[in-house]
Amino acid sequence: MAIEWRIIHLDEVDSTNEYAKRIAGNSTEGTVVVAKRQTSGKGRKGRSWASPEGGLWLSVILKPGRIDPRLVFVGALAVVDTLADFGISSGIKWPNDVWVSGRKIAGILTEGKGSEYVILGIGLNVNNPVPEWLRESATSVFELTGTEIPLEKVLERLLFHLGGWYRVFLERPDLLMVKVREKTFILGKTVRVIQDEGELAGRALDVLEDGSLLIETPFGSKRVTYGDVSLRPIQGG
Ligand code: BT5
């Protein structure tokens, strides 16, 4: 059965993820929180997410009964398919970014509470200006196409694809991972993975069934479950 979306539209909020967490206990699966602006939009590890008006900032409440690292790909693939609907070809930068031509256009932030709920937060730069401090690293639909697309249209496509990929995740996670591998453009490339405890450099080989990234390093193959992937070569290397 297709998921039924119930959309809550807000003008301004601290963070749609935080709002969704506040209401998750009393909300049904498929509740969507969308805000025109976020005053404290956030990324992973307390980083800030620029959320001026014109972008699509939303969080979806899901109740799959468990926290699963592969849920982030449900969001990433939905963004990739949505962008394709508007003629933009994009790829996944493991684990939670969507990139177009070397720049980040979207980020996904999943947060969960045990078996109770998962919040799938998606930030997609659509018509919003890309902030000055992100000029080099970020892009938007408007920057790429020169056209403003009504946000409701983008939201409609995004929820359509989210529903589809969420179902695939629940019923055939193996097929979800096939698509993830297909869209993960860092595979085969030399990468650095920056983690809390240090850095790992090597060739990205595969995204494994559990969603982790397999890296071939001079010290053997390593499986990484989190981190920031950089495609920039090591200085002097
Ligand atoms: C992410 O974190 O990429 C997850 C972003 C999730 C944002 C959505 S918006 C709706 C929902 N509500 C929230 O409060 N959050 C979610 P991370 O991988 O840690 O990347 C954060 C980094 O992305 C920042 O440190 C900046 O370098 C960069 N960044 C910030 N704002 C950006 C933007 N609008 N576009 C592209 N890059 C951005």
PDB file of C-alpha atoms and ligand atoms in Angstrom:
ATOM      1  CA  MET A   1       0.000   0.000   0.000  1.00  0.00           C
ATOM      2  CA  ALA A   2       1.255   3.463  -0.852  1.00  0.00           C
ATOM      3  CA  ILE A   3       2.123   5.647   2.100  1.00  0.00           C
ATOM      4  CA  GLU A   4      -0.317   8.456   2.812  1.00  0.00           C
ATOM      5  CA  TRP A   5       1.356  11.808   3.310  1.00  0.00           C
ATOM      6  CA  ARG A   6      -0.004  14.365   5.732  1.00  0.00           C
ATOM      7  CA  ILE A   7       1.747  17.666   5.193  1.00  0.00           C
ATOM      8  CA  ILE A   8       2.269  20.363   7.824  1.00  0.00           C
ATOM      9  CA  HIS A   9       3.326  23.664   6.217  1.00  0.00           C
ATOM     10  CA  LEU A  10       5.206  26.170   8.372  1.00  0.00           C
ATOM     11  CA  ASP A  11       6.536  29.603   7.518  1.00  0.00           C
ATOM     12  CA  GLU A  12       9.442  29.455   9.900  1.00  0.00           C
ATOM     13  CA  VAL A  13      10.822  26.889  12.307  1.00  0.00           C
ATOM     14  CA  ASP A  14      14.078  26.220  14.139  1.00  0.00           C
ATOM     15  CA  SER A  15      14.610  22.941  12.281  1.00  0.00           C
ATOM     16  CA  THR A  16      12.013  20.725  10.632  1.00  0.00           C
ATOM     17  CA  ASN A  17      13.837  17.709  12.124  1.00  0.00           C
ATOM     18  CA  GLU A  18      13.479  19.163  15.627  1.00  0.00           C
ATOM     19  CA  TYR A  19       9.812  19.999  15.011  1.00  0.00           C
ATOM     20  CA  ALA A  20       9.178  16.497  13.677  1.00  0.00           C
ATOM     21  CA  LYS A  21      10.858  14.985  16.748  1.00  0.00           C
ATOM     22  CA  ARG A  22       8.604  17.043  19.016  1.00  0.00           C
ATOM     23  CA  ILE A  23       5.445  15.698  17.369  1.00  0.00           C
ATOM     24  CA  ALA A  24       6.615  12.222  16.318  1.00  0.00           C
ATOM     25  CA  GLY A  25       5.144  10.420  19.332  1.00  0.00           C
ATOM     26  CA  ASN A  26       1.626  11.604  18.489  1.00  0.00           C
ATOM     27  CA  SER A  27       1.921  11.558  14.706  1.00  0.00           C
ATOM     28  CA  THR A  28       1.240   8.892  12.165  1.00  0.00           C
ATOM     29  CA  GLU A  29       3.809   7.563   9.742  1.00  0.00           C
ATOM     30  CA  GLY A  30       3.883   9.763   6.673  1.00  0.00           C
ATOM     31  CA  THR A  31       3.564  13.056   8.520  1.00  0.00           C
ATOM     32  CA  VAL A  32       5.690  15.622   6.675  1.00  0.00           C
ATOM     33  CA  VAL A  33       6.917  18.912   8.119  1.00  0.00           C
ATOM     34  CA  VAL A  34       7.847  21.523   5.503  1.00  0.00           C
ATOM     35  CA  ALA A  35       9.102  25.006   6.331  1.00  0.00           C
ATOM     36  CA  LYS A  36       9.792  28.034   4.168  1.00  0.00           C
ATOM     37  CA  ARG A  37      12.759  28.979   6.363  1.00  0.00           C
ATOM     38  CA  GLN A  38      14.724  27.324   9.124  1.00  0.00           C
ATOM     39  CA  THR A  39      16.458  29.472  11.712  1.00  0.00           C
ATOM     40  CA  SER A  40      18.659  26.602  12.993  1.00  0.00           C
ATOM     41  CA  GLY A  41      18.731  24.169  10.101  1.00  0.00           C
ATOM     42  CA  LYS A  42      21.262  21.505  10.948  1.00  0.00           C
ATOM     43  CA  GLY A  43      23.488  18.939   9.359  1.00  0.00           C
ATOM     44  CA  ARG A  44      25.336  16.073  11.020  1.00  0.00           C
ATOM     45  CA  LYS A  45      27.436  16.642  14.144  1.00  0.00           C
ATOM     46  CA  GLY A  46      25.845  19.992  14.927  1.00  0.00           C
ATOM     47  CA  ARG A  47      26.919  21.598  11.654  1.00  0.00           C
ATOM     48  CA  SER A  48      24.614  24.263  10.357  1.00  0.00           C
ATOM     49  CA  TRP A  49      22.481  23.926   7.237  1.00  0.00           C
ATOM     50  CA  ALA A  50      21.788  27.164   5.346  1.00  0.00           C
ATOM     51  CA  SER A  51      18.007  27.316   4.891  1.00  0.00           C
ATOM     52  CA  PRO A  52      16.878  30.612   3.364  1.00  0.00           C
ATOM     53  CA  GLU A  53      13.519  30.979   1.652  1.00  0.00           C
ATOM     54  CA  GLY A  54      13.277  29.326  -1.760  1.00  0.00           C
ATOM     55  CA  GLY A  55      14.726  25.955  -0.793  1.00  0.00           C
ATOM     56  CA  LEU A  56      12.891  22.790   0.103  1.00  0.00           C
ATOM     57  CA  TRP A  57      13.405  21.998   3.783  1.00  0.00           C
ATOM     58  CA  LEU A  58      11.399  19.088   5.075  1.00  0.00           C
ATOM     59  CA  SER A  59      11.303  16.188   7.496  1.00  0.00           C
ATOM     60  CA  VAL A  60       9.303  13.035   7.160  1.00  0.00           C
ATOM     61  CA  ILE A  61       8.207  10.908  10.097  1.00  0.00           C
ATOM     62  CA  LEU A  62       8.636   7.214   9.366  1.00  0.00           C
ATOM     63  CA  LYS A  63       7.887   4.254  11.609  1.00  0.00           C
ATOM     64  CA  PRO A  64       9.748   1.276  10.172  1.00  0.00           C
ATOM     65  CA  GLY A  65      10.146  -0.202  13.662  1.00  0.00           C
ATOM     66  CA  ARG A  66      13.921   0.163  13.719  1.00  0.00           C
ATOM     67  CA  ILE A  67      16.729   2.583  12.982  1.00  0.00           C
ATOM     68  CA  ASP A  68      18.516   1.476   9.855  1.00  0.00           C
ATOM     69  CA  PRO A  69      21.501   3.291   8.299  1.00  0.00           C
ATOM     70  CA  ARG A  70      20.116   2.521   4.825  1.00  0.00           C
ATOM     71  CA  LEU A  71      17.160   4.855   5.368  1.00  0.00           C
ATOM     72  CA  VAL A  72      19.389   7.754   4.415  1.00  0.00           C
ATOM     73  CA  PHE A  73      19.520   6.268   0.898  1.00  0.00           C
ATOM     74  CA  VAL A  74      15.723   6.329   0.652  1.00  0.00           C
ATOM     75  CA  GLY A  75      16.048  10.123   0.906  1.00  0.00           C
ATOM     76  CA  ALA A  76      19.076  10.382  -1.363  1.00  0.00           C
ATOM     77  CA  LEU A  77      17.545   8.265  -4.144  1.00  0.00           C
ATOM     78  CA  ALA A  78      14.280  10.197  -3.936  1.00  0.00           C
ATOM     79  CA  VAL A  79      16.241  13.425  -4.433  1.00  0.00           C
ATOM     80  CA  VAL A  80      18.189  11.934  -7.362  1.00  0.00           C
ATOM     81  CA  ASP A  81      14.936  10.849  -9.052  1.00  0.00           C
ATOM     82  CA  THR A  82      13.270  14.201  -8.352  1.00  0.00           C
ATOM     83  CA  LEU A  83      16.168  16.093  -9.893  1.00  0.00           C
ATOM     84  CA  ALA A  84      15.989  13.771 -12.918  1.00  0.00           C
ATOM     85  CA  ASP A  85      12.314  14.746 -13.310  1.00  0.00           C
ATOM     86  CA  PHE A  86      13.529  18.305 -13.782  1.00  0.00           C
ATOM     87  CA  GLY A  87      16.275  17.319 -16.190  1.00  0.00           C
ATOM     88  CA  ILE A  88      19.177  17.322 -13.721  1.00  0.00           C
ATOM     89  CA  SER A  89      21.534  14.391 -13.480  1.00  0.00           C
ATOM     90  CA  SER A  90      22.945  13.862  -9.976  1.00  0.00           C
ATOM     91  CA  GLY A  91      24.704  11.288  -7.858  1.00  0.00           C
ATOM     92  CA  ILE A  92      25.053  10.191  -4.253  1.00  0.00           C
ATOM     93  CA  LYS A  93      28.143  11.112  -2.319  1.00  0.00           C
ATOM     94  CA  TRP A  94      28.167   8.478   0.386  1.00  0.00           C
ATOM     95  CA  PRO A  95      26.622   8.601   2.846  1.00  0.00           C
ATOM     96  CA  ASN A  96      24.184  11.500   2.821  1.00  0.00           C
ATOM     97  CA  ASP A  97      24.851  14.061   0.094  1.00  0.00           C
ATOM     98  CA  VAL A  98      23.503  14.529  -3.398  1.00  0.00           C
ATOM     99  CA  TRP A  99      25.908  16.224  -5.770  1.00  0.00           C
ATOM    100  CA  VAL A 100      25.669  17.707  -9.247  1.00  0.00           C
ATOM    101  CA  SER A 101      28.867  18.441 -11.184  1.00  0.00           C
ATOM    102  CA  GLY A 102      31.095  18.419  -8.126  1.00  0.00           C
ATOM    103  CA  ARG A 103      28.792  20.504  -5.924  1.00  0.00           C
ATOM    104  CA  LYS A 104      26.380  19.649  -3.172  1.00  0.00           C
ATOM    105  CA  ILE A 105      22.730  20.291  -3.994  1.00  0.00           C
ATOM    106  CA  ALA A 106      21.103  18.340  -1.148  1.00  0.00           C
ATOM    107  CA  GLY A 107      21.839  16.819   2.224  1.00  0.00           C
ATOM    108  CA  ILE A 108      19.958  14.179   4.201  1.00  0.00           C
ATOM    109  CA  LEU A 109      19.838  13.928   7.979  1.00  0.00           C
ATOM    110  CA  THR A 110      18.244  10.888   9.625  1.00  0.00           C
ATOM    111  CA  GLU A 111      17.577  10.812  13.333  1.00  0.00           C
ATOM    112  CA  GLY A 112      15.676   8.180  15.234  1.00  0.00           C
ATOM    113  CA  LYS A 113      14.425   6.968  18.549  1.00  0.00           C
ATOM    114  CA  GLY A 114      14.844   3.221  18.948  1.00  0.00           C
ATOM    115  CA  SER A 115      11.933   1.335  17.495  1.00  0.00           C
ATOM    116  CA  GLU A 116       9.577   4.327  17.830  1.00  0.00           C
ATOM    117  CA  TYR A 117      10.319   6.522  14.827  1.00  0.00           C
ATOM    118  CA  VAL A 118      12.830   7.776  12.303  1.00  0.00           C
ATOM    119  CA  ILE A 119      12.949  11.358  11.082  1.00  0.00           C
ATOM    120  CA  LEU A 120      14.180  11.645   7.528  1.00  0.00           C
ATOM    121  CA  GLY A 121      15.253  15.247   6.978  1.00  0.00           C
ATOM    122  CA  ILE A 122      15.959  16.502   3.489  1.00  0.00           C
ATOM    123  CA  GLY A 123      17.385  19.851   2.448  1.00  0.00           C
ATOM    124  CA  LEU A 124      17.337  20.583  -1.273  1.00  0.00           C
ATOM    125  CA  ASN A 125      18.541  23.853  -2.777  1.00  0.00           C
ATOM    126  CA  VAL A 126      15.877  24.799  -5.301  1.00  0.00           C
ATOM    127  CA  ASN A 127      15.256  28.528  -5.900  1.00  0.00           C
ATOM    128  CA  ASN A 128      17.167  29.811  -2.871  1.00  0.00           C
ATOM    129  CA  PRO A 129      20.393  31.719  -3.310  1.00  0.00           C
ATOM    130  CA  VAL A 130      23.449  29.650  -2.466  1.00  0.00           C
ATOM    131  CA  PRO A 131      25.057  31.422   0.495  1.00  0.00           C
ATOM    132  CA  GLU A 132      28.374  33.184  -0.115  1.00  0.00           C
ATOM    133  CA  TRP A 133      30.327  30.843   2.208  1.00  0.00           C
ATOM    134  CA  LEU A 134      29.176  27.858   0.138  1.00  0.00           C
ATOM    135  CA  ARG A 135      29.770  29.347  -3.326  1.00  0.00           C
ATOM    136  CA  GLU A 136      32.551  26.906  -4.156  1.00  0.00           C
ATOM    137  CA  SER A 137      30.896  23.788  -2.781  1.00  0.00           C
ATOM    138  CA  ALA A 138      27.143  24.088  -3.301  1.00  0.00           C
ATOM    139  CA  THR A 139      24.645  24.566  -6.102  1.00  0.00           C
ATOM    140  CA  SER A 140      20.888  24.822  -6.592  1.00  0.00           C
ATOM    141  CA  VAL A 141      18.255  23.859  -9.150  1.00  0.00           C
ATOM    142  CA  PHE A 142      17.947  27.541 -10.122  1.00  0.00           C
ATOM    143  CA  GLU A 143      21.691  27.915 -10.592  1.00  0.00           C
ATOM    144  CA  LEU A 144      21.730  24.839 -12.838  1.00  0.00           C
ATOM    145  CA  THR A 145      18.640  25.501 -14.937  1.00  0.00           C
ATOM    146  CA  GLY A 146      18.155  29.268 -14.764  1.00  0.00           C
ATOM    147  CA  THR A 147      14.480  28.630 -14.026  1.00  0.00           C
ATOM    148  CA  GLU A 148      12.451  28.957 -10.859  1.00  0.00           C
ATOM    149  CA  ILE A 149      10.387  25.849 -10.224  1.00  0.00           C
ATOM    150  CA  PRO A 150       7.392  26.101  -7.885  1.00  0.00           C
ATOM    151  CA  LEU A 151       8.340  24.379  -4.625  1.00  0.00           C
ATOM    152  CA  GLU A 152       5.005  22.529  -4.467  1.00  0.00           C
ATOM    153  CA  LYS A 153       5.886  20.785  -7.719  1.00  0.00           C
ATOM    154  CA  VAL A 154       9.257  19.702  -6.387  1.00  0.00           C
ATOM    155  CA  LEU A 155       7.660  18.569  -3.118  1.00  0.00           C
ATOM    156  CA  GLU A 156       5.070  16.543  -4.995  1.00  0.00           C
ATOM    157  CA  ARG A 157       7.720  14.698  -7.002  1.00  0.00           C
ATOM    158  CA  LEU A 158       9.940  14.210  -3.965  1.00  0.00           C
ATOM    159  CA  LEU A 159       7.146  12.642  -1.899  1.00  0.00           C
ATOM    160  CA  PHE A 160       6.175  10.430  -4.812  1.00  0.00           C
ATOM    161  CA  HIS A 161       9.720   9.065  -5.078  1.00  0.00           C
ATOM    162  CA  LEU A 162      10.157   8.878  -1.299  1.00  0.00           C
ATOM    163  CA  GLY A 163       7.062   6.704  -1.045  1.00  0.00           C
ATOM    164  CA  GLY A 164       8.395   4.418  -3.751  1.00  0.00           C
ATOM    165  CA  TRP A 165      11.900   4.028  -2.332  1.00  0.00           C
ATOM    166  CA  TYR A 166      10.598   3.611   1.206  1.00  0.00           C
ATOM    167  CA  ARG A 167       8.524   0.698   0.019  1.00  0.00           C
ATOM    168  CA  VAL A 168      11.528  -0.806  -1.746  1.00  0.00           C
ATOM    169  CA  PHE A 169      13.505  -0.374   1.493  1.00  0.00           C
ATOM    170  CA  LEU A 170      10.837  -2.237   3.470  1.00  0.00           C
ATOM    171  CA  GLU A 171      10.230  -5.011   0.955  1.00  0.00           C
ATOM    172  CA  ARG A 172      13.417  -5.423  -1.081  1.00  0.00           C
ATOM    173  CA  PRO A 173      16.352  -3.660   0.611  1.00  0.00           C
ATOM    174  CA  ASP A 174      18.675  -5.581  -1.733  1.00  0.00           C
ATOM    175  CA  LEU A 175      17.160  -3.722  -4.691  1.00  0.00           C
ATOM    176  CA  LEU A 176      17.535  -0.423  -2.876  1.00  0.00           C
ATOM    177  CA  MET A 177      21.237  -1.148  -2.508  1.00  0.00           C
ATOM    178  CA  VAL A 178      21.584  -2.051  -6.192  1.00  0.00           C
ATOM    179  CA  LYS A 179      20.315   1.413  -7.071  1.00  0.00           C
ATOM    180  CA  VAL A 180      22.495   3.039  -4.405  1.00  0.00           C
ATOM    181  CA  ARG A 181      25.617   1.457  -5.917  1.00  0.00           C
ATOM    182  CA  GLU A 182      24.548   2.593  -9.368  1.00  0.00           C
ATOM    183  CA  LYS A 183      24.178   6.189  -8.189  1.00  0.00           C
ATOM    184  CA  THR A 184      27.172   6.377  -5.841  1.00  0.00           C
ATOM    185  CA  PHE A 185      29.645   8.231  -8.018  1.00  0.00           C
ATOM    186  CA  ILE A 186      32.616   7.865  -5.669  1.00  0.00           C
ATOM    187  CA  LEU A 187      32.961   4.132  -6.352  1.00  0.00           C
ATOM    188  CA  GLY A 188      36.250   3.366  -8.079  1.00  0.00           C
ATOM    189  CA  LYS A 189      37.679   6.743  -7.040  1.00  0.00           C
ATOM    190  CA  THR A 190      40.415   7.551  -4.570  1.00  0.00           C
ATOM    191  CA  VAL A 191      38.871   9.090  -1.507  1.00  0.00           C
ATOM    192  CA  ARG A 192      39.690  10.211   1.982  1.00  0.00           C
ATOM    193  CA  VAL A 193      37.250   9.427   4.753  1.00  0.00           C
ATOM    194  CA  ILE A 194      37.489  11.781   7.685  1.00  0.00           C
ATOM    195  CA  GLN A 195      36.298  10.265  10.939  1.00  0.00           C
ATOM    196  CA  ASP A 196      36.450  11.335  14.577  1.00  0.00           C
ATOM    197  CA  GLU A 197      39.423   9.124  15.255  1.00  0.00           C
ATOM    198  CA  GLY A 198      41.388  10.017  12.134  1.00  0.00           C
ATOM    199  CA  GLU A 199      41.530   9.703   8.414  1.00  0.00           C
ATOM    200  CA  LEU A 200      41.477   6.816   5.989  1.00  0.00           C
ATOM    201  CA  ALA A 201      42.629   7.045   2.394  1.00  0.00           C
ATOM    202  CA  GLY A 202      42.096   4.556  -0.389  1.00  0.00           C
ATOM    203  CA  ARG A 203      39.909   3.496  -3.257  1.00  0.00           C
ATOM    204  CA  ALA A 204      36.175   3.323  -2.657  1.00  0.00           C
ATOM    205  CA  LEU A 205      35.247  -0.185  -3.767  1.00  0.00           C
ATOM    206  CA  ASP A 206      31.641  -0.801  -2.870  1.00  0.00           C
ATOM    207  CA  VAL A 207      28.643   0.091  -0.770  1.00  0.00           C
ATOM    208  CA  LEU A 208      27.899  -3.089   1.176  1.00  0.00           C
ATOM    209  CA  GLU A 209      24.450  -4.521   1.872  1.00  0.00           C
ATOM    210  CA  ASP A 210      24.317  -2.866   5.306  1.00  0.00           C
ATOM    211  CA  GLY A 211      25.048   0.543   3.773  1.00  0.00           C
ATOM    212  CA  SER A 212      28.689   0.770   4.832  1.00  0.00           C
ATOM    213  CA  LEU A 213      31.468   1.802   2.465  1.00  0.00           C
ATOM    214  CA  LEU A 214      34.281  -0.569   1.553  1.00  0.00           C
ATOM    215  CA  ILE A 215      37.669   1.088   1.045  1.00  0.00           C
ATOM    216  CA  GLU A 216      40.802  -0.513  -0.330  1.00  0.00           C
ATOM    217  CA  THR A 217      43.737   0.903   1.631  1.00  0.00           C
ATOM    218  CA  PRO A 218      47.450   0.013   1.556  1.00  0.00           C
ATOM    219  CA  PHE A 219      46.728  -1.903   4.772  1.00  0.00           C
ATOM    220  CA  GLY A 220      43.902  -3.995   3.373  1.00  0.00           C
ATOM    221  CA  SER A 221      40.197  -3.484   2.846  1.00  0.00           C
ATOM    222  CA  LYS A 222      38.371  -1.480   5.478  1.00  0.00           C
ATOM    223  CA  ARG A 223      34.653  -1.120   6.066  1.00  0.00           C
ATOM    224  CA  VAL A 224      33.517   2.305   7.194  1.00  0.00           C
ATOM    225  CA  THR A 225      30.113   3.033   8.659  1.00  0.00           C
ATOM    226  CA  TYR A 226      30.312   6.812   8.970  1.00  0.00           C
ATOM    227  CA  GLY A 227      32.472   9.775   8.057  1.00  0.00           C
ATOM    228  CA  ASP A 228      32.941  12.588   5.596  1.00  0.00           C
ATOM    229  CA  VAL A 229      34.204  11.580   2.195  1.00  0.00           C
ATOM    230  CA  SER A 230      36.536  13.926   0.395  1.00  0.00           C
ATOM    231  CA  LEU A 231      37.580  13.470  -3.213  1.00  0.00           C
ATOM    232  CA  ARG A 232      40.460  15.897  -2.929  1.00  0.00           C
ATOM    233  CA  PRO A 233      43.822  14.127  -3.083  1.00  0.00           C
ATOM    234  CA  ILE A 234      46.074  14.164  -0.048  1.00  0.00           C
ATOM    235  CA  GLN A 235      48.367  17.211  -0.191  1.00  0.00           C
ATOM    236  CA  GLY A 236      51.539  16.340  -2.037  1.00  0.00           C
ATOM    237  CA  GLY A 237      50.077  12.932  -2.892  1.00  0.00           C
TER     238      GLY A 237
HETATM  239  C1  BT5 B   1      23.854  17.313   5.771  1.00  0.00           C
HETATM  240  O1  BT5 B   1      24.741  17.354   6.815  1.00  0.00           O
HETATM  241  O2  BT5 B   1      24.148  17.406   4.614  1.00  0.00           O
HETATM  242  C2  BT5 B   1      22.414  17.144   6.211  1.00  0.00           C
HETATM  243  C3  BT5 B   1      21.589  18.348   5.910  1.00  0.00           C
HETATM  244  C4  BT5 B   1      20.132  18.130   6.243  1.00  0.00           C
HETATM  245  C5  BT5 B   1      19.323  19.385   6.122  1.00  0.00           C
HETATM  246  C6  BT5 B   1      17.846  19.122   6.304  1.00  0.00           C
HETATM  247  S1  BT5 B   1      16.880  20.524   5.950  1.00  0.00           S
HETATM  248  C7  BT5 B   1      15.473  19.791   6.637  1.00  0.00           C
HETATM  249  C8  BT5 B   1      15.956  19.060   7.873  1.00  0.00           C
HETATM  250  N1  BT5 B   1      15.958  19.945   9.026  1.00  0.00           N
HETATM  251  C9  BT5 B   1      17.199  20.170   9.485  1.00  0.00           C
HETATM  252  O3  BT5 B   1      17.490  20.902  10.451  1.00  0.00           O
HETATM  253  N2  BT5 B   1      18.084  19.463   8.742  1.00  0.00           N
HETATM  254  C10 BT5 B   1      17.426  18.698   7.702  1.00  0.00           C
HETATM  255  P1  BT5 B   1      26.335  17.313   6.647  1.00  0.00           P
HETATM  256  O4  BT5 B   1      26.724  16.162   5.781  1.00  0.00           O
HETATM  257  O5  BT5 B   1      26.867  17.372   8.028  1.00  0.00           O
HETATM  258  O6  BT5 B   1      26.668  18.616   5.846  1.00  0.00           O
HETATM  259  C11 BT5 B   1      26.636  19.885   6.439  1.00  0.00           C
HETATM  260  C12 BT5 B   1      27.553  20.778   5.592  1.00  0.00           C
HETATM  261  O7  BT5 B   1      26.910  21.068   4.336  1.00  0.00           O
HETATM  262  C13 BT5 B   1      27.809  22.156   6.215  1.00  0.00           C
HETATM  263  O8  BT5 B   1      28.892  22.102   7.109  1.00  0.00           O
HETATM  264  C14 BT5 B   1      28.127  23.010   4.987  1.00  0.00           C
HETATM  265  O9  BT5 B   1      29.463  22.820   4.575  1.00  0.00           O
HETATM  266  C15 BT5 B   1      27.249  22.386   3.904  1.00  0.00           C
HETATM  267  N3  BT5 B   1      25.978  23.131   3.733  1.00  0.00           N
HETATM  268  C16 BT5 B   1      25.260  23.841   4.652  1.00  0.00           C
HETATM  269  N4  BT5 B   1      24.140  24.342   4.110  1.00  0.00           N
HETATM  270  C17 BT5 B   1      24.136  23.948   2.800  1.00  0.00           C
HETATM  271  C18 BT5 B   1      23.243  24.134   1.721  1.00  0.00           C
HETATM  272  N5  BT5 B   1      22.094  24.821   1.837  1.00  0.00           N
HETATM  273  N6  BT5 B   1      23.582  23.585   0.528  1.00  0.00           N
HETATM  274  C19 BT5 B   1      24.719  22.872   0.356  1.00  0.00           C
HETATM  275  N7  BT5 B   1      25.600  22.665   1.347  1.00  0.00           N
HETATM  276  C20 BT5 B   1      25.314  23.184   2.560  1.00  0.00           C
END
